[in-house]
Coordinates of C-alpha atoms in Angstrom, one line a residue:
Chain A
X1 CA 165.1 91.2 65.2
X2 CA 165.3 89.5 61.8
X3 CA 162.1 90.0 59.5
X4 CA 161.0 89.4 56.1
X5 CA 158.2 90.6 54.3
X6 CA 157.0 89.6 50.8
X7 CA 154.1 91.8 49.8
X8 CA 151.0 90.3 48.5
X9 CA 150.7 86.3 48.2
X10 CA 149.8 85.6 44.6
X11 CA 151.6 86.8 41.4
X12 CA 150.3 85.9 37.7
X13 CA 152.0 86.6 34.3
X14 CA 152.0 85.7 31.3
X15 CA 154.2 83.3 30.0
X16 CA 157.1 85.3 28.7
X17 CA 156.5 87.6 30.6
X18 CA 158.9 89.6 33.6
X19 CA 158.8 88.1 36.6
X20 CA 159.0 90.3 39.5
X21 CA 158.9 88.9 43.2
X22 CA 159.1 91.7 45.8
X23 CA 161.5 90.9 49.2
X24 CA 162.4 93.8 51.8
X25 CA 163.8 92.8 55.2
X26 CA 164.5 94.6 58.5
X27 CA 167.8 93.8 60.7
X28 CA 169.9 95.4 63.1
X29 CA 172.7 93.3 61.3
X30 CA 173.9 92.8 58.2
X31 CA 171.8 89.7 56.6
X32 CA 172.3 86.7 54.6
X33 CA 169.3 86.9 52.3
X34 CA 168.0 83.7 50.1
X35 CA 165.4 83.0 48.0
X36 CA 163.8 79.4 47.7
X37 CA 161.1 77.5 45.7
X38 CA 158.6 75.0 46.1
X39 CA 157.0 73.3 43.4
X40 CA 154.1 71.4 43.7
X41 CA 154.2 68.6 46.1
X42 CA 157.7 68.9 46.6
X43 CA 159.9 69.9 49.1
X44 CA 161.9 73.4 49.3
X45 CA 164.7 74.2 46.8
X46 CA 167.6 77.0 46.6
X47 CA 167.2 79.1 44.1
X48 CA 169.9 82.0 45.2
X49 CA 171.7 83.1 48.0
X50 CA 173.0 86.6 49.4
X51 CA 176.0 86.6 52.0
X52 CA 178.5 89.2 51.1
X53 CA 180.5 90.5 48.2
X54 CA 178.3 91.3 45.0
X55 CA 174.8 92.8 45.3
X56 CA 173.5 90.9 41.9
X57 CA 172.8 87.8 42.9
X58 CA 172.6 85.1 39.8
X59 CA 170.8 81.5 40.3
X60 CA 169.3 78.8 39.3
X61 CA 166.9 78.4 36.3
X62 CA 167.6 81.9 35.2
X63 CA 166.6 84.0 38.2
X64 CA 168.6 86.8 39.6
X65 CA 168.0 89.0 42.9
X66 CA 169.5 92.7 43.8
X67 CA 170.7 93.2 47.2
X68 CA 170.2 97.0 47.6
X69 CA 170.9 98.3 51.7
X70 CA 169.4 101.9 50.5
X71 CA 165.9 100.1 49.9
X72 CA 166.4 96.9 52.5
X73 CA 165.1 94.7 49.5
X74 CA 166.3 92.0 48.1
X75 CA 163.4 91.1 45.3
X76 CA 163.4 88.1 42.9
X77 CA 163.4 88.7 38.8
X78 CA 163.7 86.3 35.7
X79 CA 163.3 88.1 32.6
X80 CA 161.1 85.4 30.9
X81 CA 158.4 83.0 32.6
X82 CA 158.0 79.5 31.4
X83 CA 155.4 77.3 32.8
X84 CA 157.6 75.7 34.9
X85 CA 158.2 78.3 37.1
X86 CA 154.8 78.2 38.8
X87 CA 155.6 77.5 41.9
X88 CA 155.7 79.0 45.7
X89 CA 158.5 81.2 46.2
X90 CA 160.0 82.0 49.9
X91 CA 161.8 85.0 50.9
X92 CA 164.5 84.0 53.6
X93 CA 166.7 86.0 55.8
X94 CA 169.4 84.6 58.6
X95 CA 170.9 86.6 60.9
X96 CA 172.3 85.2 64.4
X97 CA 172.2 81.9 63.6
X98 CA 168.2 81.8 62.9
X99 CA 166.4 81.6 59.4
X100 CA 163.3 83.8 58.9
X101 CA 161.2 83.1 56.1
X102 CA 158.1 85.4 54.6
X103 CA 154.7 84.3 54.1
X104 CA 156.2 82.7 50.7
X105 CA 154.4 83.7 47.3
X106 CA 152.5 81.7 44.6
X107 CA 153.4 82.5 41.2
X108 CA 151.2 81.4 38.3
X109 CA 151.9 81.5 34.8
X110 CA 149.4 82.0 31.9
X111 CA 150.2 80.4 28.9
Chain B
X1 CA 173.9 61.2 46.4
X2 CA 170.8 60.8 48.5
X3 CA 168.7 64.0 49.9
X4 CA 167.1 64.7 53.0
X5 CA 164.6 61.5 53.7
X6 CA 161.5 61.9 56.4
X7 CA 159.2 59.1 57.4
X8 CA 156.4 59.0 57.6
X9 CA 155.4 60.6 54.6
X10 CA 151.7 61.4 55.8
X11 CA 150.7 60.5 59.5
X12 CA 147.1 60.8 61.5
X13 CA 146.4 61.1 64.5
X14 CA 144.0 62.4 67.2
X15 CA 143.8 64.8 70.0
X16 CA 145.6 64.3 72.7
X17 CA 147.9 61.5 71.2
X18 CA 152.2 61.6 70.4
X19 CA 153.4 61.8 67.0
X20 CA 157.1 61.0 66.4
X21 CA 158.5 62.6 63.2
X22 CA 161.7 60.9 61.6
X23 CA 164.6 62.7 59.4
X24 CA 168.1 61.6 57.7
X25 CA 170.1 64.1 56.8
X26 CA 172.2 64.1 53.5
X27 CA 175.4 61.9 54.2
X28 CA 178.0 64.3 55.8
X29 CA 175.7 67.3 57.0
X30 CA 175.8 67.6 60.7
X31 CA 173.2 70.1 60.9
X32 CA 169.4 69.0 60.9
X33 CA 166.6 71.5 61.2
X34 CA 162.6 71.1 61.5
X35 CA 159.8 73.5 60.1
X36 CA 155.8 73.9 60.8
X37 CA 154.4 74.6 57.6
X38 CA 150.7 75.1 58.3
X39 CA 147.9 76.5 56.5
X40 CA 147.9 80.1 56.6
X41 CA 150.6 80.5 59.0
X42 CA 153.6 80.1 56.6
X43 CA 156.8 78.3 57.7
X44 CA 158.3 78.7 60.7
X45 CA 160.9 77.2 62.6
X46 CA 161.0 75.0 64.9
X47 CA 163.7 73.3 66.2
X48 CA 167.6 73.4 65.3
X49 CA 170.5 70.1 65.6
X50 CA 174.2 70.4 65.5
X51 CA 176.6 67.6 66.6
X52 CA 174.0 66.2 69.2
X53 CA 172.5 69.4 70.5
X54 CA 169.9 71.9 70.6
X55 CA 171.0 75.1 69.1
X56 CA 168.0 77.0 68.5
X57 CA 164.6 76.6 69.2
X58 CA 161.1 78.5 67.4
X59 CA 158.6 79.6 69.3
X60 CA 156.5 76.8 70.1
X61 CA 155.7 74.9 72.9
X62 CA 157.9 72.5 75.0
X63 CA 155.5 69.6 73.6
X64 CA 157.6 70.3 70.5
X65 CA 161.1 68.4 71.1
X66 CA 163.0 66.4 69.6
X67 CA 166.4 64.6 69.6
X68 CA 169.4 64.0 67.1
X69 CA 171.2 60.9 67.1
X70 CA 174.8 60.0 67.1
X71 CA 174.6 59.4 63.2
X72 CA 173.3 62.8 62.5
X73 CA 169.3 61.7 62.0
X74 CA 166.4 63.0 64.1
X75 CA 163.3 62.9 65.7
X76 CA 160.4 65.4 66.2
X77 CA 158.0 64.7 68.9
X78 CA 155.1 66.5 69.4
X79 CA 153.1 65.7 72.6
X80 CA 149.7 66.2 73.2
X81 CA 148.4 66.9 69.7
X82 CA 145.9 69.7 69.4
X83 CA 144.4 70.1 66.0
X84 CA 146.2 73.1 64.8
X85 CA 149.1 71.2 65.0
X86 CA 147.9 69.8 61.3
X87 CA 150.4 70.9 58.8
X88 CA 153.2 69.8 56.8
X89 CA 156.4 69.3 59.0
X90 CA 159.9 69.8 56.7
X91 CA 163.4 68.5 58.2
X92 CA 166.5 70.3 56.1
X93 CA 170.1 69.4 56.5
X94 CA 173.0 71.2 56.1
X95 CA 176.6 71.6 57.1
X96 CA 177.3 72.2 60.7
X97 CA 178.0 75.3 62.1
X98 CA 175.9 78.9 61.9
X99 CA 172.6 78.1 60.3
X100 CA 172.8 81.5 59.2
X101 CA 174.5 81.2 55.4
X102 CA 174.6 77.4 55.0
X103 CA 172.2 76.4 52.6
X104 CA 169.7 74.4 53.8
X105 CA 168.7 71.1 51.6
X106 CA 165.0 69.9 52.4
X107 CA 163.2 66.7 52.6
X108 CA 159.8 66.0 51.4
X109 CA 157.7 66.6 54.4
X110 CA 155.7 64.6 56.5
X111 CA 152.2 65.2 56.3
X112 CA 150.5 65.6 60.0
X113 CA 146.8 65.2 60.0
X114 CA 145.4 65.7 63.8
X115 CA 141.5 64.3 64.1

């Protein structure tokens, strides 16, 4: 079966900083692998999506994510925080027609 | 272009009472899907519409149901509320077919407070 696993639930750097949000999944098939966000208050948006063909990912805003098999991850960067990016972040996997999503991570950003 | 629109936007209720959960889906998406997302338990889904029917279903009891219309909207209905069943519940919309690698457009939530 499908998982998702995003470790830890709370992330906080420093504006300008990396951003580094951690994704590994487990399936018996080969996934489609998305990231999504949700600000404050507001309801869940796509940030980047990982069916098939390349393995780096590009998306909104300025985040990227690396599909790598070898390591089953599929983790979330952005090279440089702004304060706009605090915000929940959700891990998502789909695989026979059902969506999986991990526990979700809050990232904060210091200014 | 609208999004994905869900009334009520906050709704209380007590134990042992119906709540009925309303959703439109972005003008041309067939496919409509509902989430629990509770405190502490993360998102998880519930229920899955495509063309009329029931594709997929979370686990969750059969209190949970819900219906899609002829013009692509839905309903959630949750029976008997028990007060874990607080939490915000999102509707998404998408194009039909495999929910799998559609992407998935939300609406705002609807609030669910069980006394």
């Amino acid at each position: 079966a499908q998982s998702v696993t995003q470790l830890g639930s709370h992330v906080s750097v420093s504006e300008g900083a990396l951003v580094l949000l951690r994704c590994n999944y487990s399936s018996s098939v080969p996934p489609y692998l998305f990231w999504y966000v949700q600000y404050p208050n507001q309801g869940l948006q796509l940030l980047l999506k990982y069916t098939t063909g390349a393995t780096l990912v590009k998306g909104i805003n300025g985040f990227e994510a690396e599909f790598k098999k070898s390591e089953t991850s599929f983790h979330l960067t952005k090279p440089s925080a702004h304060m706009s990016d605090a915000a929940e972040y959700f891990c998502v996997g789909g695989a026979n027609s059902k969506l999986t999503f991990g526990k979700g991570i809050t990232l904060s950003v210091r200014p | 272009e609208a999004g994905v629109t869900q009334s009520p936007t906050h709704l209380i209720k007590t134990r042992g009472q119906q709540a009925t959960l309303r959703c439109s889906p972005i003008s041309g998406h067939t496919s409509v899907y509902w989430y629990q997302q509770a405190l502490g338990l993360g998102l998880q889904f519930l229920l899955w519409y495509d063309e009329g029917e029931e594709r997929n279903r979370g686990n969750f009891p059969p209190r949970f149901s819900g219906r899609q219309f002829p013009n692509y909207s839905s309903e959630l209905n949750v029976n008997a509320l028990e007060l874990e069943d607080s939490a915000l519940y999102l509707c998404a919309s998408s194009l039909g077919g495999s929910s799998s690698y559609n992407e998935q457009f939300f609406g705002p939530g609807t609030r669910l407070t069980v006394l």
